[in-house]
GROMACS .gro file of C-alpha atoms in nm:
model
  484
    1MET     CA    1  -1.223  -0.149   1.195
    2ASN     CA    2  -0.856  -0.052   1.192
    3LYS     CA    3  -0.644  -0.291   0.993
    4THR     CA    4  -0.318  -0.168   1.149
    5HIS     CA    5  -0.274  -0.117   1.523
    6ASN     CA    6   0.106  -0.148   1.508
    7PRO     CA    7   0.264   0.202   1.515
    8ALA     CA    8   0.559   0.083   1.305
    9LYS     CA    9   0.326  -0.039   1.035
   10GLN     CA   10   0.122   0.278   1.052
   11TRP     CA   11   0.430   0.494   1.003
   12PHE     CA   12   0.539   0.267   0.719
   13PHE     CA   13   0.208   0.322   0.542
   14LEU     CA   14   0.236   0.697   0.602
   15LEU     CA   15   0.578   0.684   0.438
   16CYS     CA   16   0.434   0.485   0.147
   17ALA     CA   17   0.156   0.741   0.106
   18THR     CA   18   0.415   1.022   0.102
   19VAL     CA   19   0.621   0.844  -0.164
   20VAL     CA   20   0.306   0.797  -0.374
   21PHE     CA   21   0.229   1.169  -0.337
   22LEU     CA   22   0.579   1.267  -0.453
   23LEU     CA   23   0.575   1.026  -0.748
   24VAL     CA   24   0.233   1.138  -0.873
   25SER     CA   25   0.304   1.507  -0.816
   26TYR     CA   26   0.662   1.556  -0.933
   27VAL     CA   27   0.810   1.267  -1.136
   28PRO     CA   28   0.856   1.381  -1.500
   29LEU     CA   29   0.602   1.228  -1.736
   30PRO     CA   30   0.604   1.202  -2.117
   31GLU     CA   31   0.388   1.445  -2.310
   32ASN     CA   32   0.144   1.175  -2.426
   33VAL     CA   33   0.068   1.102  -2.058
   34ILE     CA   34   0.050   1.466  -1.948
   35THR     CA   35  -0.198   1.541  -2.227
   36VAL     CA   36  -0.485   1.294  -2.279
   37ARG     CA   37  -0.738   1.361  -2.555
   38GLY     CA   38  -0.649   1.730  -2.552
   39VAL     CA   39  -0.671   1.767  -2.173
   40THR     CA   40  -0.342   1.869  -2.007
   41LEU     CA   41  -0.252   1.783  -1.649
   42GLU     CA   42  -0.129   2.115  -1.510
   43PRO     CA   43   0.115   2.130  -1.210
   44ALA     CA   44  -0.158   2.226  -0.961
   45ALA     CA   45  -0.376   1.943  -1.094
   46ARG     CA   46  -0.088   1.696  -1.049
   47ILE     CA   47  -0.045   1.804  -0.688
   48SER     CA   48  -0.418   1.766  -0.613
   49LEU     CA   49  -0.405   1.424  -0.778
   50GLY     CA   50  -0.101   1.336  -0.569
   51ILE     CA   51  -0.286   1.434  -0.251
   52LEU     CA   52  -0.585   1.228  -0.363
   53PHE     CA   53  -0.365   0.919  -0.406
   54PHE     CA   54  -0.187   0.999  -0.078
   55SER     CA   55  -0.526   0.997   0.094
   56LEU     CA   56  -0.632   0.683  -0.091
   57VAL     CA   57  -0.329   0.489   0.040
   58LEU     CA   58  -0.413   0.595   0.395
   59TRP     CA   59  -0.782   0.515   0.350
   60ILE     CA   60  -0.708   0.168   0.212
   61THR     CA   61  -0.450   0.081   0.477
   62GLU     CA   62  -0.636   0.264   0.757
   63ALA     CA   63  -0.300   0.381   0.893
   64ILE     CA   64  -0.490   0.669   1.054
   65PRO     CA   65  -0.869   0.709   1.095
   66PHE     CA   66  -1.066   0.792   0.779
   67HIS     CA   67  -1.179   1.134   0.897
   68ILE     CA   68  -0.829   1.234   1.013
   69THR     CA   69  -0.700   1.153   0.665
   70GLY     CA   70  -0.974   1.374   0.523
   71LEU     CA   71  -0.872   1.669   0.741
   72LEU     CA   72  -0.505   1.612   0.658
   73SER     CA   73  -0.583   1.625   0.285
   74ILE     CA   74  -0.739   1.972   0.327
   75ILE     CA   75  -0.426   2.102   0.500
   76LEU     CA   76  -0.199   1.954   0.231
   77LEU     CA   77  -0.409   2.107  -0.048
   78ALA     CA   78  -0.364   2.447   0.116
   79VAL     CA   79   0.009   2.402   0.192
   80PHE     CA   80   0.080   2.305  -0.170
   81LYS     CA   81  -0.126   2.601  -0.294
   82THR     CA   82  -0.393   2.420  -0.495
   83ASP     CA   83  -0.643   2.648  -0.320
   84SER     CA   84  -0.664   2.867  -0.010
   85PHE     CA   85  -0.736   2.696   0.320
   86THR     CA   86  -1.033   2.928   0.377
   87ASN     CA   87  -1.191   2.831   0.047
   88LEU     CA   88  -1.125   2.460   0.099
   89VAL     CA   89  -1.299   2.473   0.437
   90ARG     CA   90  -1.584   2.679   0.291
   91ILE     CA   91  -1.641   2.429   0.008
   92GLY     CA   92  -1.671   2.136   0.247
   93PHE     CA   93  -1.773   2.257   0.590
   94GLY     CA   94  -1.981   2.543   0.454
   95ASN     CA   95  -2.184   2.305   0.239
   96ASP     CA   96  -2.548   2.252   0.336
   97ILE     CA   97  -2.487   1.876   0.314
   98VAL     CA   98  -2.360   1.909   0.674
   99ALA     CA   99  -2.712   2.010   0.783
  100PHE     CA  100  -2.871   1.722   0.592
  101PHE     CA  101  -2.626   1.463   0.719
  102LEU     CA  102  -2.651   1.589   1.078
  103GLY     CA  103  -3.031   1.597   1.058
  104ILE     CA  104  -3.047   1.239   0.930
  105LEU     CA  105  -2.813   1.109   1.199
  106ILE     CA  106  -3.014   1.281   1.474
  107LEU     CA  107  -3.346   1.164   1.327
  108SER     CA  108  -3.208   0.810   1.307
  109ALA     CA  109  -3.084   0.819   1.667
  110CYS     CA  110  -3.419   0.950   1.791
  111ILE     CA  111  -3.612   0.676   1.611
  112THR     CA  112  -3.382   0.418   1.771
  113LYS     CA  113  -3.408   0.572   2.120
  114SER     CA  114  -3.787   0.598   2.100
  115GLY     CA  115  -3.828   0.224   2.046
  116ILE     CA  116  -4.070   0.263   1.756
  117GLY     CA  117  -3.824   0.103   1.513
  118LYS     CA  118  -3.814  -0.217   1.718
  119ARG     CA  119  -4.194  -0.213   1.745
  120ILE     CA  120  -4.230  -0.195   1.366
  121SER     CA  121  -3.978  -0.478   1.326
  122MET     CA  122  -4.167  -0.703   1.568
  123LEU     CA  123  -4.496  -0.621   1.392
  124ILE     CA  124  -4.364  -0.734   1.054
  125LEU     CA  125  -4.192  -1.042   1.199
  126SER     CA  126  -4.518  -1.140   1.372
  127LYS     CA  127  -4.667  -1.160   1.023
  128THR     CA  128  -4.396  -1.388   0.880
  129GLY     CA  129  -4.476  -1.679   1.110
  130ASN     CA  130  -4.219  -1.934   1.224
  131ASN     CA  131  -4.107  -2.055   0.880
  132THR     CA  132  -3.732  -1.989   0.871
  133LYS     CA  133  -3.725  -1.885   0.504
  134ALA     CA  134  -4.013  -1.646   0.567
  135ILE     CA  135  -3.826  -1.501   0.867
  136ILE     CA  136  -3.519  -1.434   0.648
  137PHE     CA  137  -3.748  -1.260   0.399
  138GLY     CA  138  -3.902  -1.063   0.685
  139PHE     CA  139  -3.562  -0.940   0.805
  140LEU     CA  140  -3.471  -0.833   0.450
  141LEU     CA  141  -3.804  -0.652   0.413
  142VAL     CA  142  -3.784  -0.481   0.754
  143GLY     CA  143  -3.426  -0.374   0.695
  144THR     CA  144  -3.509  -0.237   0.351
  145LEU     CA  145  -3.819  -0.041   0.452
  146ILE     CA  146  -3.671   0.115   0.765
  147SER     CA  147  -3.328   0.198   0.625
  148MET     CA  148  -3.484   0.407   0.350
  149TRP     CA  149  -3.547   0.664   0.624
  150MET     CA  150  -3.269   0.620   0.878
  151THR     CA  151  -2.903   0.530   0.846
  152ASP     CA  152  -2.839   0.171   0.741
  153MET     CA  153  -2.589   0.128   1.025
  154ALA     CA  154  -2.859   0.208   1.285
  155VAL     CA  155  -3.099  -0.038   1.122
  156ALA     CA  156  -2.838  -0.316   1.129
  157ALA     CA  157  -2.780  -0.240   1.499
  158MET     CA  158  -3.154  -0.266   1.559
  159LEU     CA  159  -3.200  -0.595   1.369
  160LEU     CA  160  -2.898  -0.772   1.519
  161PRO     CA  161  -3.041  -0.831   1.870
  162LEU     CA  162  -3.375  -0.942   1.724
  163GLY     CA  163  -3.203  -1.199   1.502
  164LYS     CA  164  -2.967  -1.316   1.774
  165ALA     CA  165  -3.257  -1.365   2.016
  166ILE     CA  166  -3.422  -1.600   1.764
  167LEU     CA  167  -3.100  -1.799   1.718
  168ASP     CA  168  -3.037  -1.820   2.093
  169GLU     CA  169  -3.390  -1.947   2.159
  170GLU     CA  170  -3.331  -2.223   1.904
  171GLY     CA  171  -2.993  -2.311   2.059
  172LEU     CA  172  -2.808  -2.246   1.731
  173LYS     CA  173  -2.437  -2.179   1.778
  174PRO     CA  174  -2.221  -1.936   1.577
  175MET     CA  175  -2.050  -2.079   1.266
  176GLU     CA  176  -2.247  -2.404   1.301
  177THR     CA  177  -2.577  -2.304   1.146
  178ASN     CA  178  -2.678  -2.208   0.794
  179PHE     CA  179  -2.993  -2.043   0.928
  180GLY     CA  180  -2.770  -1.829   1.148
  181ARG     CA  181  -2.549  -1.738   0.852
  182SER     CA  182  -2.838  -1.640   0.627
  183LEU     CA  183  -3.027  -1.455   0.903
  184MET     CA  184  -2.725  -1.250   1.013
  185ILE     CA  185  -2.629  -1.166   0.655
  186ALA     CA  186  -2.992  -1.062   0.601
  187CYS     CA  187  -2.937  -0.817   0.890
  188VAL     CA  188  -2.671  -0.659   0.666
  189TRP     CA  189  -2.832  -0.690   0.325
  190GLY     CA  190  -3.171  -0.545   0.424
  191PRO     CA  191  -3.023  -0.216   0.549
  192LEU     CA  192  -2.780  -0.196   0.254
  193ILE     CA  193  -3.063  -0.248   0.005
  194GLY     CA  194  -3.292   0.004   0.174
  195GLY     CA  195  -3.009   0.256   0.189
  196ILE     CA  196  -3.038   0.325  -0.184
  197GLY     CA  197  -3.412   0.404  -0.163
  198THR     CA  198  -3.393   0.770  -0.058
  199PRO     CA  199  -3.124   1.035  -0.005
  200ALA     CA  200  -3.164   0.975   0.369
  201GLY     CA  201  -3.073   0.607   0.351
  202ALA     CA  202  -2.693   0.610   0.333
  203GLY     CA  203  -2.401   0.851   0.366
  204PRO     CA  204  -2.285   0.838   0.000
  205ASN     CA  205  -2.631   0.951  -0.121
  206PRO     CA  206  -2.621   1.314   0.000
  207LEU     CA  207  -2.251   1.326  -0.088
  208ALA     CA  208  -2.329   1.232  -0.448
  209ILE     CA  209  -2.618   1.481  -0.461
  210GLY     CA  210  -2.385   1.751  -0.325
  211PHE     CA  211  -2.119   1.686  -0.589
  212ILE     CA  212  -2.379   1.691  -0.868
  213ARG     CA  213  -2.516   2.024  -0.746
  214GLU     CA  214  -2.177   2.187  -0.683
  215MET     CA  215  -2.015   2.073  -1.008
  216THR     CA  216  -2.308   2.094  -1.250
  217GLY     CA  217  -2.579   2.309  -1.091
  218ILE     CA  218  -2.828   2.021  -1.124
  219ASN     CA  219  -3.045   1.972  -0.814
  220VAL     CA  220  -3.150   1.611  -0.755
  221THR     CA  221  -3.467   1.638  -0.545
  222PHE     CA  222  -3.570   1.396  -0.273
  223GLY     CA  223  -3.860   1.269  -0.486
  224GLY     CA  224  -3.641   1.257  -0.797
  225TRP     CA  225  -3.401   1.021  -0.622
  226MET     CA  226  -3.687   0.806  -0.494
  227LEU     CA  227  -3.818   0.749  -0.847
  228PHE     CA  228  -3.505   0.542  -0.909
  229GLY     CA  229  -3.414   0.433  -0.558
  230VAL     CA  230  -3.741   0.290  -0.424
  231PRO     CA  231  -3.818   0.046  -0.710
  232SER     CA  232  -3.451  -0.054  -0.718
  233ALA     CA  233  -3.454  -0.133  -0.346
  234LEU     CA  234  -3.785  -0.319  -0.340
  235LEU     CA  235  -3.698  -0.537  -0.638
  236MET     CA  236  -3.360  -0.632  -0.488
  237ILE     CA  237  -3.528  -0.806  -0.192
  238ILE     CA  238  -3.635  -1.109  -0.400
  239PRO     CA  239  -3.293  -1.200  -0.548
  240GLY     CA  240  -3.133  -1.129  -0.209
  241TRP     CA  241  -3.373  -1.371  -0.037
  242PHE     CA  242  -3.327  -1.634  -0.310
  243ILE     CA  243  -2.946  -1.618  -0.290
  244LEU     CA  244  -2.932  -1.642   0.090
  245THR     CA  245  -3.180  -1.929   0.119
  246ARG     CA  246  -3.007  -2.124  -0.159
  247MET     CA  247  -2.643  -2.064  -0.067
  248PHE     CA  248  -2.708  -2.109   0.307
  249LYS     CA  249  -3.012  -2.334   0.311
  250PRO     CA  250  -3.157  -2.331   0.665
  251GLU     CA  251  -3.113  -2.664   0.842
  252ILE     CA  252  -3.446  -2.611   1.021
  253THR     CA  253  -3.768  -2.530   0.837
  254HIS     CA  254  -3.962  -2.390   1.135
  255LEU     CA  255  -3.883  -2.239   1.473
  256SER     CA  256  -3.991  -2.414   1.789
  257LYS     CA  257  -4.185  -2.097   1.867
  258THR     CA  258  -4.522  -2.094   1.689
  259LYS     CA  259  -4.669  -1.808   1.489
  260ALA     CA  260  -4.924  -1.765   1.765
  261ASP     CA  261  -4.638  -1.715   2.013
  262MET     CA  262  -4.481  -1.447   1.791
  263ILE     CA  263  -4.814  -1.267   1.756
  264ALA     CA  264  -4.864  -1.288   2.133
  265GLU     CA  265  -4.518  -1.135   2.192
  266TYR     CA  266  -4.605  -0.843   1.968
  267LYS     CA  267  -4.943  -0.792   2.136
  268ALA     CA  268  -4.771  -0.805   2.475
  269LEU     CA  269  -4.578  -0.490   2.393
  270PRO     CA  270  -4.691  -0.190   2.598
  271PRO     CA  271  -4.917   0.068   2.428
  272LEU     CA  272  -4.753   0.332   2.213
  273SER     CA  273  -4.585   0.586   2.437
  274ARG     CA  274  -4.611   0.961   2.390
  275THR     CA  275  -4.250   0.964   2.267
  276GLU     CA  276  -4.320   0.693   2.008
  277ILE     CA  277  -4.629   0.877   1.881
  278ALA     CA  278  -4.438   1.205   1.861
  279THR     CA  279  -4.147   1.032   1.685
  280ALA     CA  280  -4.381   0.882   1.425
  281ALA     CA  281  -4.549   1.220   1.372
  282ILE     CA  282  -4.217   1.405   1.330
  283PHE     CA  283  -4.088   1.138   1.094
  284LEU     CA  284  -4.401   1.156   0.876
  285LEU     CA  285  -4.389   1.537   0.879
  286THR     CA  286  -4.023   1.530   0.766
  287VAL     CA  287  -4.100   1.289   0.481
  288PHE     CA  288  -4.400   1.502   0.380
  289LEU     CA  289  -4.183   1.815   0.369
  290TRP     CA  290  -3.918   1.635   0.165
  291LEU     CA  291  -4.170   1.523  -0.095
  292SER     CA  292  -4.369   1.849  -0.102
  293SER     CA  293  -4.071   2.087  -0.108
  294PRO     CA  294  -4.139   2.209  -0.467
  295LEU     CA  295  -4.489   2.317  -0.359
  296TRP     CA  296  -4.361   2.503  -0.050
  297GLU     CA  297  -4.094   2.672  -0.259
  298LYS     CA  298  -4.365   2.823  -0.479
  299ILE     CA  299  -4.580   2.925  -0.179
  300LEU     CA  300  -4.296   3.077   0.026
  301GLY     CA  301  -4.082   3.202  -0.260
  302ILE     CA  302  -3.765   3.045  -0.120
  303THR     CA  303  -3.538   2.754  -0.210
  304ILE     CA  304  -3.585   2.451   0.017
  305PRO     CA  305  -3.293   2.206  -0.010
  306THR     CA  306  -3.337   1.854   0.132
  307SER     CA  307  -3.125   1.959   0.429
  308MET     CA  308  -3.385   2.206   0.556
  309PRO     CA  309  -3.667   1.959   0.638
  310ALA     CA  310  -3.408   1.718   0.782
  311LEU     CA  311  -3.280   1.982   1.021
  312LEU     CA  312  -3.630   2.102   1.110
  313GLY     CA  313  -3.743   1.747   1.183
  314CYS     CA  314  -3.456   1.671   1.420
  315LEU     CA  315  -3.505   2.001   1.605
  316LEU     CA  316  -3.869   1.922   1.686
  317PHE     CA  317  -3.768   1.627   1.905
  318PHE     CA  318  -3.623   1.867   2.161
  319PHE     CA  319  -3.906   2.118   2.187
  320PRO     CA  320  -4.055   2.131   2.540
  321GLY     CA  321  -4.280   1.835   2.617
  322VAL     CA  322  -4.264   1.680   2.268
  323THR     CA  323  -4.059   1.370   2.358
  324ASP     CA  324  -3.866   1.226   2.651
  325ILE     CA  325  -3.550   1.192   2.439
  326LYS     CA  326  -3.251   1.378   2.584
  327TRP     CA  327  -2.983   1.533   2.365
  328LYS     CA  328  -2.698   1.391   2.575
  329TYR     CA  329  -2.810   1.039   2.480
  330VAL     CA  330  -2.868   1.121   2.114
  331GLU     CA  331  -2.527   1.277   2.057
  332GLU     CA  332  -2.364   0.949   2.162
  333ASP     CA  333  -2.513   0.788   1.850
  334VAL     CA  334  -2.424   1.069   1.608
  335SER     CA  335  -2.121   0.978   1.397
  336TRP     CA  336  -1.920   1.297   1.417
  337SER     CA  337  -1.628   1.123   1.245
  338GLY     CA  338  -1.864   1.035   0.959
  339ILE     CA  339  -1.967   1.399   0.925
  340ILE     CA  340  -1.602   1.510   0.914
  341LEU     CA  341  -1.522   1.245   0.651
  342VAL     CA  342  -1.811   1.353   0.428
  343LEU     CA  343  -1.727   1.723   0.450
  344SER     CA  344  -1.351   1.684   0.407
  345GLY     CA  345  -1.429   1.449   0.119
  346ILE     CA  346  -1.628   1.725  -0.051
  347SER     CA  347  -1.331   1.962  -0.016
  348LEU     CA  348  -1.089   1.707  -0.162
  349GLY     CA  349  -1.323   1.603  -0.443
  350MET     CA  350  -1.400   1.961  -0.543
  351SER     CA  351  -1.031   2.053  -0.539
  352VAL     CA  352  -0.948   1.761  -0.768
  353SER     CA  353  -1.228   1.881  -0.996
  354ASN     CA  354  -1.144   2.253  -0.987
  355THR     CA  355  -0.776   2.200  -1.071
  356GLY     CA  356  -0.866   1.993  -1.379
  357ALA     CA  357  -0.721   1.670  -1.237
  358ALA     CA  358  -1.060   1.496  -1.236
  359LYS     CA  359  -1.114   1.577  -1.603
  360TRP     CA  360  -0.771   1.444  -1.699
  361LEU     CA  361  -0.812   1.127  -1.489
  362SER     CA  362  -1.164   1.063  -1.618
  363PHE     CA  363  -1.046   1.089  -1.979
  364ALA     CA  364  -0.757   0.854  -1.906
  365LEU     CA  365  -0.959   0.591  -1.716
  366LEU     CA  366  -1.321   0.624  -1.824
  367GLY     CA  367  -1.307   0.755  -2.178
  368GLY     CA  368  -1.411   0.419  -2.320
  369LEU     CA  369  -1.755   0.448  -2.158
  370ALA     CA  370  -1.848   0.759  -2.353
  371GLY     CA  371  -1.923   0.593  -2.686
  372LEU     CA  372  -2.125   0.298  -2.551
  373PRO     CA  373  -2.505   0.259  -2.571
  374SER     CA  374  -2.689   0.388  -2.263
  375LEU     CA  375  -2.801   0.045  -2.140
  376LEU     CA  376  -2.446  -0.091  -2.154
  377GLN     CA  377  -2.314   0.226  -1.988
  378VAL     CA  378  -2.548   0.174  -1.691
  379PHE     CA  379  -2.445  -0.190  -1.652
  380LEU     CA  380  -2.070  -0.128  -1.678
  381ILE     CA  381  -2.082   0.167  -1.439
  382MET     CA  382  -2.249  -0.052  -1.176
  383VAL     CA  383  -2.007  -0.341  -1.223
  384VAL     CA  384  -1.694  -0.123  -1.229
  385ILE     CA  385  -1.796   0.077  -0.921
  386SER     CA  386  -1.894  -0.236  -0.728
  387PHE     CA  387  -1.548  -0.384  -0.771
  388LEU     CA  388  -1.358  -0.055  -0.735
  389LYS     CA  389  -1.513  -0.020  -0.390
  390VAL     CA  390  -1.339  -0.339  -0.280
  391GLY     CA  391  -1.012  -0.145  -0.282
  392PHE     CA  392  -1.146   0.182  -0.140
  393SER     CA  393  -1.241   0.048   0.207
  394SER     CA  394  -1.535   0.286   0.255
  395ASN     CA  395  -1.849   0.376   0.062
  396THR     CA  396  -1.795   0.744   0.144
  397VAL     CA  397  -1.436   0.727   0.020
  398SER     CA  398  -1.561   0.563  -0.300
  399ALA     CA  399  -1.810   0.844  -0.359
  400THR     CA  400  -1.545   1.109  -0.288
  401ILE     CA  401  -1.318   0.968  -0.558
  402ILE     CA  402  -1.552   0.830  -0.823
  403ILE     CA  403  -1.839   1.081  -0.847
  404PRO     CA  404  -1.619   1.381  -0.945
  405LEU     CA  405  -1.445   1.165  -1.207
  406LEU     CA  406  -1.773   1.063  -1.367
  407ILE     CA  407  -1.904   1.420  -1.367
  408SER     CA  408  -1.582   1.540  -1.532
  409MET     CA  409  -1.611   1.264  -1.793
  410CYS     CA  410  -1.969   1.368  -1.873
  411GLN     CA  411  -1.868   1.733  -1.902
  412GLY     CA  412  -1.562   1.653  -2.111
  413TYR     CA  413  -1.752   1.438  -2.359
  414ASP     CA  414  -2.064   1.656  -2.348
  415LEU     CA  415  -2.272   1.367  -2.213
  416PRO     CA  416  -2.594   1.418  -2.014
  417ILE     CA  417  -2.508   1.410  -1.643
  418LEU     CA  418  -2.789   1.224  -1.469
  419PRO     CA  419  -2.805   0.918  -1.699
  420ILE     CA  420  -2.449   0.840  -1.587
  421LEU     CA  421  -2.463   0.969  -1.230
  422MET     CA  422  -2.790   0.812  -1.111
  423PRO     CA  423  -2.677   0.448  -1.152
  424ALA     CA  424  -2.334   0.541  -1.015
  425SER     CA  425  -2.477   0.717  -0.709
  426ILE     CA  426  -2.718   0.434  -0.629
  427THR     CA  427  -2.437   0.179  -0.651
  428MET     CA  428  -2.212   0.365  -0.406
  429SER     CA  429  -2.366   0.227  -0.087
  430LEU     CA  430  -2.416  -0.133  -0.207
  431ALA     CA  431  -2.123  -0.296  -0.026
  432PHE     CA  432  -2.192  -0.668  -0.051
  433ILE     CA  433  -1.842  -0.808  -0.098
  434LEU     CA  434  -1.618  -0.698   0.191
  435VAL     CA  435  -1.725  -0.694   0.555
  436THR     CA  436  -1.496  -0.394   0.612
  437SER     CA  437  -1.653  -0.177   0.340
  438SER     CA  438  -1.915  -0.041   0.577
  439PRO     CA  439  -1.984  -0.027   0.953
  440THR     CA  440  -2.327  -0.166   0.860
  441ASN     CA  441  -2.157  -0.492   0.759
  442VAL     CA  442  -1.939  -0.510   1.068
  443ILE     CA  443  -2.225  -0.494   1.321
  444PRO     CA  444  -2.394  -0.830   1.235
  445TYR     CA  445  -2.054  -0.984   1.154
  446SER     CA  446  -1.950  -0.917   1.512
  447ALA     CA  447  -2.210  -1.170   1.631
  448GLY     CA  448  -1.988  -1.445   1.483
  449TYR     CA  449  -2.243  -1.641   1.279
  450PHE     CA  450  -2.081  -1.590   0.937
  451SER     CA  451  -1.724  -1.564   0.815
  452ILE     CA  452  -1.563  -1.306   0.588
  453ALA     CA  453  -1.555  -1.578   0.320
  454ASP     CA  454  -1.929  -1.649   0.365
  455PHE     CA  455  -2.003  -1.280   0.321
  456ALA     CA  456  -1.777  -1.241   0.016
  457LYS     CA  457  -1.905  -1.556  -0.154
  458SER     CA  458  -2.272  -1.464  -0.128
  459GLY     CA  459  -2.191  -1.097  -0.189
  460LEU     CA  460  -2.022  -1.166  -0.522
  461VAL     CA  461  -2.332  -1.347  -0.644
  462MET     CA  462  -2.554  -1.065  -0.515
  463THR     CA  463  -2.334  -0.803  -0.685
  464VAL     CA  464  -2.373  -0.970  -1.023
  465ALA     CA  465  -2.747  -1.012  -0.963
  466TYR     CA  466  -2.813  -0.651  -0.866
  467SER     CA  467  -2.595  -0.517  -1.147
  468ILE     CA  468  -2.815  -0.694  -1.401
  469LEU     CA  469  -3.144  -0.621  -1.224
  470LEU     CA  470  -3.079  -0.254  -1.150
  471THR     CA  471  -2.954  -0.192  -1.503
  472PHE     CA  472  -3.301  -0.267  -1.636
  473VAL     CA  473  -3.481  -0.097  -1.344
  474ILE     CA  474  -3.287   0.230  -1.374
  475TYR     CA  475  -3.293   0.225  -1.753
  476GLY     CA  476  -3.668   0.150  -1.749
  477VAL     CA  477  -3.747   0.430  -1.502
  478GLY     CA  478  -3.515   0.653  -1.703
  479ILE     CA  479  -3.714   0.591  -2.021
  480LEU     CA  480  -4.044   0.664  -1.841
  481THR     CA  481  -3.902   0.989  -1.702
  482SER     CA  482  -3.730   1.085  -2.031
  483LEU     CA  483  -3.385   1.051  -1.876
  484TYR     CA  484  -3.274   0.811  -2.148
   0.00000   0.00000   0.00000
């Protein structure tokens, strides 16, 4: 959603961004600011920092599209000689994260086109019955389980028509029904919650994994992420359901449609098609390859990054006779702008890191975290990131800026990387406060059943709740896995 469609305003914000760049890059600073805890901000680092803040102003104001800002930042980094253009492109666009991200988007589009996602949703909802609170729980559960494996935006788009059909059948009008508010927000929260479960669930996940690998050499495996992500996601469903049904208590306790009617609707669905069966088989094969990659690496004697099974899985859909899904329809659902934003974000983030700007900024802003106990570190990281994202407009933008800073802080203070980065990475895609923080939020909002204030009010409560809950979940799993 563009905040500014007025060209005059857009040029004004571009001018503001340019002024910010010049101030950060060239205004003389006292020595005690230039050097923080023994780390000096060199001229090239100041310029990369200036370009980062230039991009941040444009991202926040949305003066130009997110991905265009990302590409512009690469050109500016090259023009101002922080790195060569060739190397900047290689760092971002030559990263294997492009294959992973592309594979996930194609896999997600194929699942949507096949219809099997809707079938699974109707199956689970046929089990909830016609109790309105149970239906809200069902939407949260469906959204969580499915969005662990396909993009949260696609899951929200799949749940929206199901939820709206229920509300239309009951004659409930937008902005006049608490059940409508809670159900439509559940169409957002379920996908957001499930997005943290696996690396495939949300865009910031592979971006964070890529930064960790590029900057530290540590490879976070698919299964390694799931150890933290899956229990975190599943346990968040309960507080999410409690908050929605208390803050927006449904005015009706049961639908006019009976549970028997809902079961009959599910049974009336046509038999599984060949495309649905093939889609399910390819999906299960992809998940199996993700989880068994360490075994195949030993057998084949090669490295298998998470991107390789993702790309293999999406290719299988288009082998002769496997499915009826046509590429021309799939590519319409692939977010090419999202891919560009992720890859240009890697280039910008790595440049800020390589010039030393990230280390200086992390010491200046985050140094206080270094001496705290691990449990308190986890909690504060989640809270700080949750509220920082309010100003960053996009989860991917947040990851681009924050992850390199945290890695630099860990390296500067000689702290273990993953105890800090796992809670930070998981928090990146939890955008419960602003509707505009994620396209996932905008899709159900567009139906008109809840306001921006409704979303923010319930989201603030949910943010506090998940910060407390996930602190203990991540710390507990970390103790069991010897991370803490």
